[in-house]
Each structure stands twice: as C-alpha cells, then as structure tokens.
CSV table of C-alpha atoms in Angstrom, one decimal:
chain,number,residue,atom,x,y,z
A,1,MET,CA,50.9,56.9,58.7
A,2,ARG,CA,53.0,54.8,61.1
A,3,PHE,CA,56.5,55.3,62.7
A,4,ASP,CA,58.5,52.1,62.8
A,5,GLY,CA,61.9,53.6,63.7
A,6,SER,CA,64.8,54.2,61.3
A,7,MET,CA,68.3,53.0,60.5
A,8,THR,CA,69.8,56.0,62.2
A,9,TYR,CA,67.7,56.1,65.4
A,10,VAL,CA,67.2,53.2,67.9
A,11,ALA,CA,63.6,53.5,69.1
A,12,THR,CA,62.3,51.0,71.7
A,13,ASP,CA,58.9,49.3,71.1
A,14,ASP,CA,57.4,51.5,73.8
A,15,LEU,CA,58.6,54.7,72.1
A,16,LYS,CA,57.3,53.6,68.7
A,17,MET,CA,54.0,52.7,70.3
A,18,ALA,CA,53.8,56.2,71.9
A,19,VAL,CA,54.5,58.0,68.6
A,20,ASN,CA,51.9,56.0,66.8
A,21,ALA,CA,49.3,56.4,69.6
A,22,SER,CA,49.8,60.2,69.4
A,23,ILE,CA,49.3,60.1,65.6
A,24,THR,CA,46.2,58.0,66.0
A,25,LEU,CA,44.7,60.1,68.7
A,26,GLN,CA,45.7,63.3,67.0
A,27,LYS,CA,47.1,64.6,70.2
A,28,PRO,CA,50.5,66.2,71.0
A,29,LEU,CA,53.1,63.8,72.2
A,30,ILE,CA,55.0,64.9,75.3
A,31,ILE,CA,58.5,63.3,75.6
A,32,LYS,CA,60.3,63.5,78.9
A,33,GLY,CA,63.7,62.0,79.8
A,34,GLU,CA,67.2,62.9,80.9
A,35,PRO,CA,69.1,65.4,78.7
A,36,GLY,CA,70.9,63.6,75.9
A,37,THR,CA,68.5,60.7,75.5
A,38,GLY,CA,67.5,61.7,72.0
A,39,LYS,CA,64.2,63.6,72.6
A,40,THR,CA,64.8,66.3,70.0
A,41,MET,CA,66.3,63.8,67.6
A,42,LEU,CA,63.1,61.8,67.8
A,43,ALA,CA,61.1,64.6,66.1
A,44,GLU,CA,63.8,64.7,63.3
A,45,GLU,CA,63.6,61.0,62.8
A,46,VAL,CA,59.8,60.9,62.8
A,47,ALA,CA,59.7,63.6,60.1
A,48,ALA,CA,62.3,61.8,58.0
A,49,ALA,CA,60.7,58.4,58.4
A,50,LEU,CA,57.3,59.7,57.4
A,51,GLY,CA,58.5,61.9,54.7
A,52,LEU,CA,57.2,65.1,56.3
A,53,ARG,CA,58.7,68.6,56.7
A,54,LEU,CA,60.0,69.4,60.2
A,55,ILE,CA,59.2,72.8,61.8
A,56,GLN,CA,61.2,73.4,65.0
A,57,TRP,CA,60.3,75.8,67.8
A,58,HIS,CA,63.1,75.9,70.3
A,59,ILE,CA,61.9,77.4,73.6
A,60,LYS,CA,64.0,79.8,75.7
A,61,SER,CA,63.4,81.2,79.2
A,62,THR,CA,62.1,84.4,77.6
A,63,THR,CA,59.8,82.8,75.0
A,64,LYS,CA,56.2,83.7,75.2
A,65,ALA,CA,53.3,81.6,73.8
A,66,HIS,CA,52.1,84.3,71.4
A,67,GLN,CA,55.4,84.2,69.6
A,68,GLY,CA,54.5,80.8,68.3
A,69,LEU,CA,51.4,82.3,66.8
A,70,TYR,CA,52.5,85.7,65.5
A,71,GLU,CA,54.1,89.0,66.6
A,72,TYR,CA,52.8,92.4,65.7
A,73,ASP,CA,55.6,95.0,65.3
A,74,ALA,CA,53.8,98.3,66.3
A,75,VAL,CA,57.1,100.1,66.7
A,76,SER,CA,58.1,99.6,63.1
A,77,ARG,CA,54.6,100.7,61.9
A,78,LEU,CA,54.8,103.9,63.9
A,79,ARG,CA,58.3,104.6,62.5
A,80,ASP,CA,57.2,104.0,58.9
A,81,SER,CA,54.1,106.2,59.4
A,82,GLN,CA,56.4,109.1,60.5
A,83,LEU,CA,58.5,108.5,57.4
A,84,GLY,CA,55.4,108.5,55.2
A,85,ASP,CA,55.9,104.9,54.0
A,86,ASP,CA,52.8,103.6,52.1
A,87,LYS,CA,53.1,100.1,53.5
A,88,VAL,CA,51.7,101.3,56.9
A,89,TYR,CA,48.2,101.1,55.3
A,90,ASP,CA,48.4,97.3,55.3
A,91,ILE,CA,48.8,96.0,58.8
A,92,ARG,CA,49.9,92.6,57.5
A,93,ASN,CA,53.3,94.1,56.7
A,94,TYR,CA,54.0,94.2,60.4
A,95,ILE,CA,52.8,90.8,61.4
A,96,LYS,CA,55.5,88.2,61.8
A,97,LYS,CA,54.2,84.6,61.5
A,98,GLY,CA,55.2,82.2,64.3
A,99,LYS,CA,56.0,78.5,64.1
A,100,LEU,CA,52.4,77.4,64.8
A,101,TRP,CA,51.1,79.7,62.1
A,102,GLU,CA,53.7,78.2,59.7
A,103,ALA,CA,52.6,74.7,60.6
A,104,PHE,CA,48.9,75.5,60.3
A,105,GLU,CA,49.1,77.1,56.9
A,106,SER,CA,51.3,74.4,55.4
A,107,GLU,CA,49.8,72.8,52.3
A,108,GLU,CA,51.0,69.4,53.5
A,109,ARG,CA,51.1,67.8,56.9
A,110,VAL,CA,54.2,68.6,59.0
A,111,VAL,CA,55.9,67.6,62.2
A,112,LEU,CA,56.0,70.4,64.7
A,113,LEU,CA,58.6,70.2,67.4
A,114,ILE,CA,58.2,72.4,70.5
A,115,ASP,CA,61.5,71.8,72.1
A,116,GLU,CA,62.2,72.0,75.9
A,117,VAL,CA,58.9,73.5,76.8
A,118,ASP,CA,59.8,73.5,80.5
A,119,LYS,CA,62.4,76.2,79.9
A,120,ALA,CA,59.6,78.8,79.5
A,121,ASP,CA,57.4,80.4,82.2
A,122,ILE,CA,55.0,78.1,84.0
A,123,GLU,CA,52.0,79.7,82.2
A,124,PHE,CA,53.5,79.0,78.8
A,125,PRO,CA,51.8,75.6,78.2
A,126,ASN,CA,48.4,76.9,79.4
A,127,ASP,CA,48.6,79.7,77.0
A,128,LEU,CA,48.7,77.2,74.1
A,129,LEU,CA,45.9,75.0,75.3
A,130,THR,CA,43.2,76.2,72.9
A,131,GLU,CA,45.5,76.5,69.9
A,132,LEU,CA,46.9,73.0,70.2
A,133,ASP,CA,43.5,71.5,71.0
A,134,LYS,CA,41.4,73.2,68.4
A,135,MET,CA,44.2,73.8,65.9
A,136,GLU,CA,43.2,77.4,65.3
A,137,PHE,CA,43.8,80.9,66.6
A,138,HIS,CA,42.5,84.4,66.1
A,139,VAL,CA,44.6,87.3,64.8
A,140,TYR,CA,43.1,90.4,66.4
A,141,GLU,CA,44.9,92.9,64.3
A,142,THR,CA,43.4,91.5,61.0
A,143,GLN,CA,40.3,90.0,62.5
A,144,GLU,CA,41.0,86.6,60.8
A,145,THR,CA,41.0,83.1,62.2
A,146,ILE,CA,43.9,80.9,61.2
A,147,LYS,CA,42.9,77.2,61.0
A,148,ALA,CA,45.2,74.3,60.4
A,149,LYS,CA,44.8,73.0,56.8
A,150,HIS,CA,46.3,69.7,58.0
A,151,ARG,CA,46.7,68.7,61.7
A,152,PRO,CA,50.4,68.6,62.3
A,153,ILE,CA,52.1,65.9,64.3
A,154,VAL,CA,53.1,67.8,67.4
A,155,ILE,CA,56.1,66.5,69.5
A,156,ILE,CA,56.8,68.4,72.7
A,157,THR,CA,60.0,67.7,74.7
A,158,SER,CA,60.7,68.4,78.3
A,159,ASN,CA,63.8,67.9,80.5
A,160,ASN,CA,61.6,67.5,83.5
A,161,GLU,CA,63.0,70.8,85.1
A,162,LYS,CA,59.5,71.8,86.2
A,163,ASP,CA,56.0,70.2,86.4
A,164,LEU,CA,53.7,70.9,83.5
A,165,PRO,CA,50.0,72.0,84.2
A,166,ASP,CA,47.5,69.2,84.5
A,167,ALA,CA,45.2,70.8,82.0
A,168,PHE,CA,48.0,70.7,79.4
A,169,LEU,CA,49.0,67.2,80.2
A,170,ARG,CA,45.4,66.0,79.9
A,171,ARG,CA,45.3,67.1,76.2
A,172,CYS,CA,48.5,65.2,75.4
A,173,PHE,CA,49.9,61.7,75.1
A,174,PHE,CA,52.8,61.2,77.5
A,175,HIS,CA,56.0,59.1,77.2
A,176,TYR,CA,59.1,59.0,79.4
A,177,ILE,CA,62.3,57.8,77.7
A,178,VAL,CA,63.8,55.4,80.2
A,179,PHE,CA,67.6,55.5,80.1
A,180,PRO,CA,68.9,52.7,77.8
A,181,ASP,CA,70.1,49.5,79.3
A,182,MET,CA,73.4,47.9,78.2
A,183,ASP,CA,72.0,46.1,75.2
A,184,THR,CA,70.0,49.1,73.9
A,185,MET,CA,73.1,51.3,74.3
A,186,LYS,CA,75.2,48.9,72.3
A,187,LYS,CA,72.7,49.2,69.4
A,188,ILE,CA,72.9,53.0,69.7
A,189,VAL,CA,76.7,52.9,69.6
A,190,ASP,CA,76.5,50.6,66.5
A,191,VAL,CA,74.3,53.1,64.7
A,192,HIS,CA,76.9,55.9,65.3
A,193,TYR,CA,80.0,53.9,64.9
A,194,PRO,CA,79.4,50.8,62.8
A,195,GLY,CA,82.3,48.4,62.9
A,196,VAL,CA,84.0,49.9,65.9
A,197,GLU,CA,86.2,47.6,68.0
A,198,SER,CA,83.8,45.6,70.2
A,199,LYS,CA,86.3,45.3,73.0
A,200,LEU,CA,86.8,49.0,73.3
A,201,VAL,CA,83.0,49.6,73.3
A,202,ARG,CA,82.5,46.9,76.0
A,203,GLU,CA,85.2,48.3,78.3
A,204,ALA,CA,84.1,51.9,77.8
A,205,MET,CA,80.4,51.0,78.4
A,206,GLU,CA,81.3,49.2,81.6
A,207,ILE,CA,83.1,52.4,82.9
A,208,PHE,CA,80.2,54.5,81.7
A,209,PHE,CA,77.5,52.6,83.5
A,210,GLU,CA,79.7,52.3,86.6
A,211,LEU,CA,80.1,56.1,86.6
A,212,ARG,CA,76.3,56.6,86.4
A,213,LYS,CA,75.9,54.5,89.5
A,214,VAL,CA,78.2,56.7,91.6
A,215,PRO,CA,76.0,58.2,94.4
A,216,GLY,CA,76.0,62.0,94.7
A,217,LEU,CA,76.7,62.9,91.1
A,218,LYS,CA,75.1,66.2,90.2
A,219,LYS,CA,74.8,65.3,86.5
A,220,ARG,CA,75.1,61.7,85.4
A,221,PRO,CA,76.7,61.2,81.9
A,222,SER,CA,74.1,60.8,79.2
A,223,THR,CA,73.9,58.8,75.9
A,224,SER,CA,75.2,61.7,73.8
A,225,GLU,CA,78.2,62.1,76.2
A,226,LEU,CA,79.0,58.4,75.8
A,227,ILE,CA,79.0,58.8,72.0
A,228,ASP,CA,81.4,61.8,72.3
A,229,TRP,CA,83.6,59.9,74.7
A,230,LEU,CA,83.9,56.9,72.4
A,231,LYS,CA,84.8,59.3,69.5
A,232,LEU,CA,87.7,60.7,71.6
A,233,LEU,CA,88.9,57.3,72.7
A,234,MET,CA,89.0,56.2,69.0
A,235,SER,CA,90.6,59.4,67.8
A,236,ASP,CA,93.3,59.3,70.4
A,237,ASN,CA,93.9,55.6,69.8
A,238,ILE,CA,93.6,54.7,73.4
A,239,PRO,CA,93.9,50.9,73.6
A,240,GLU,CA,91.1,49.0,75.3
A,241,ASP,CA,93.6,47.4,77.7
A,242,ILE,CA,94.1,50.8,79.4
A,243,LEU,CA,90.4,50.7,80.2
A,244,ARG,CA,90.3,47.0,81.0
A,245,ASN,CA,93.3,47.1,83.4
A,246,ARG,CA,92.5,50.5,84.9
A,247,ASP,CA,93.2,51.1,88.5
A,248,THR,CA,89.8,51.1,90.2
A,249,ARG,CA,91.2,53.4,92.9
A,250,SER,CA,91.8,56.2,90.3
A,251,ALA,CA,88.0,56.6,89.9
A,252,ILE,CA,88.3,59.2,87.1
A,253,PRO,CA,88.3,57.7,83.6
A,254,PRO,CA,90.6,59.0,80.8
A,255,LEU,CA,89.3,62.0,78.9
A,256,TYR,CA,86.7,62.4,81.6
A,257,GLY,CA,85.8,65.9,80.3
A,258,ALA,CA,83.5,64.3,77.8
A,259,LEU,CA,81.5,62.6,80.6
A,260,LEU,CA,81.7,64.9,83.6
A,261,LYS,CA,80.4,68.4,83.1
A,262,ASN,CA,81.0,70.2,86.4
A,263,GLU,CA,83.8,70.5,89.0
A,264,ALA,CA,81.7,69.2,91.8
A,265,ASP,CA,81.4,65.8,90.2
A,266,VAL,CA,85.2,65.7,89.4
A,267,HIS,CA,85.9,66.6,93.1
A,268,LEU,CA,83.5,63.8,94.2
A,269,LEU,CA,85.4,61.2,92.2
A,270,GLU,CA,88.7,62.5,93.4
A,271,ARG,CA,87.5,62.2,97.0
A,272,LEU,CA,86.2,58.6,96.3
A,273,ALA,CA,89.6,57.7,94.8
A,274,PHE,CA,91.4,59.2,97.9
A,275,MET,CA,89.2,57.2,100.3
A,276,SER,CA,89.8,54.1,98.2
A,277,ARG,CA,93.6,54.5,98.4
A,278,ARG,CA,93.5,55.0,102.2
A,279,SER,CA,91.4,51.9,102.7
C-alpha cells in the first residue's frame, strides 16, 4: 500500500515519502504547515488514491479526547427510566460511538483524519496516547475492550498554534509542509485551472509572492487564497496587463479581499503605499 500522489493533488517527493513512511511504521502522521497548504486535503487524497474510506474527526476548542472513543448519555437514560422505557435495561442504547470506535470496528482498513488537533486543550493529545499506540480502548459502562480490526492510517493535522506534547510526538511520524515555491505553485494552479491563460497566472503569482514578502503582515496569503483570487480575476475578466503594468506605489492588488483577511494588513499596505508616494 503506497501513496504516489494523485491527478488532483500536487504532493512533493518529501510529502509522499512521509505518508509512505507513516504507513510502513504504522504510526500516526502529524502534518504541520501554514493554514491553506492542503493538510486536510492530503487525507482526502490519500484515502482516494488508496481506495480507502475516510473518517474525519474535526477538532474544536471544546472537543475532549473521550468523544473520539464514545460518549455515555446518562441524562437520557435517567429520563427514560422515569418514563418506564424498556430500553433502559440495555446500556448500549445510551452509548454513542466516536470516530475512533468507528475506525476500529471497520471491516476494512480506513484513513482516520484528526483535523486541527492543536485547537483542543493541551492535554488532548496525551489523552489519546494509549488508544493511538495500542489501537484499543476500554468501555467501562459495558466492560468490553474495543480493538482495531485493521490498523487505520491516521493523519493528524496541526496549524502550529501550540506545541504538542513530546510523548505524543514520539509516537508519530512528523512532516512539515513547506510553503510551495513558484514552480510547485504553478503545478497546483494547473491542477485547479487547467488551460488558464499563462500570462495572467504569471503576473498574479508575482504579485502574490511579493505580497507574502511584505514585512509585518499578520497573515500572509496562502495557497487556497491564491486559488480563490485567480478565480475572481478570471470571472471578472481582469486583463493581465492591469497586473503587469500596475503602479508599484499602490501596494494593494485588485480584489485584495481574497488575499488579505484583516484590516491591519490592509492598513499596513496603505501606509507602505503612502510612504512610497512621498518618497
């Protein structure tokens, strides 16, 4: 079982090597990188390329580790007991299976995505150490042990918002997605917009990479935002000569709302434009 990329996802040799190393070692793969660099999409493409089902667990700030295993609804059971419902005698009626349980009991191997693990509490990764390492967990309410029938391919994404515990990292294979260079970005654009006018892409990408180099930006534009911006440029029929012959003192590109995501960065570019005009 080997991942060699796909027609719809541009994976570098290092990224493909990381995925295959994780599969060989049977360890979770931790993917870090800037937002918008295709971390979540990687899990989707790995599942599609290998012909496996994808199970997605999207982490929120309120997510607890046990929710990935199961949740016991004691309140509903108490209410049903007061109403005289016969199903209260089977506690399994009040246990909701989590994403890990779903992956463990699958009759075929699956890809399990734990998305944006760094959004949760700092103890969240540690609470899953044993389950991800041994691929089993105990259900106290039913006194049964759930073991994985087939070890899933686990892909964990992180936006690097907080450090992950060393004990957790030690049990994983790590890869950082470096931001694409100009050539790789051109391949990514070709995947999304085959046959797009090359001059428009060249001029737009030059502006994009120049914008990323501006010192002091709170959020540099990402790959996904470049894709959105190109879509707008094409839909509005903006000719490439407007981009090519742009006034460098204006600083802010057309339809900048697809690239800049906060007012501080807009104000920064406006100040740079003002200073450029004065000089």
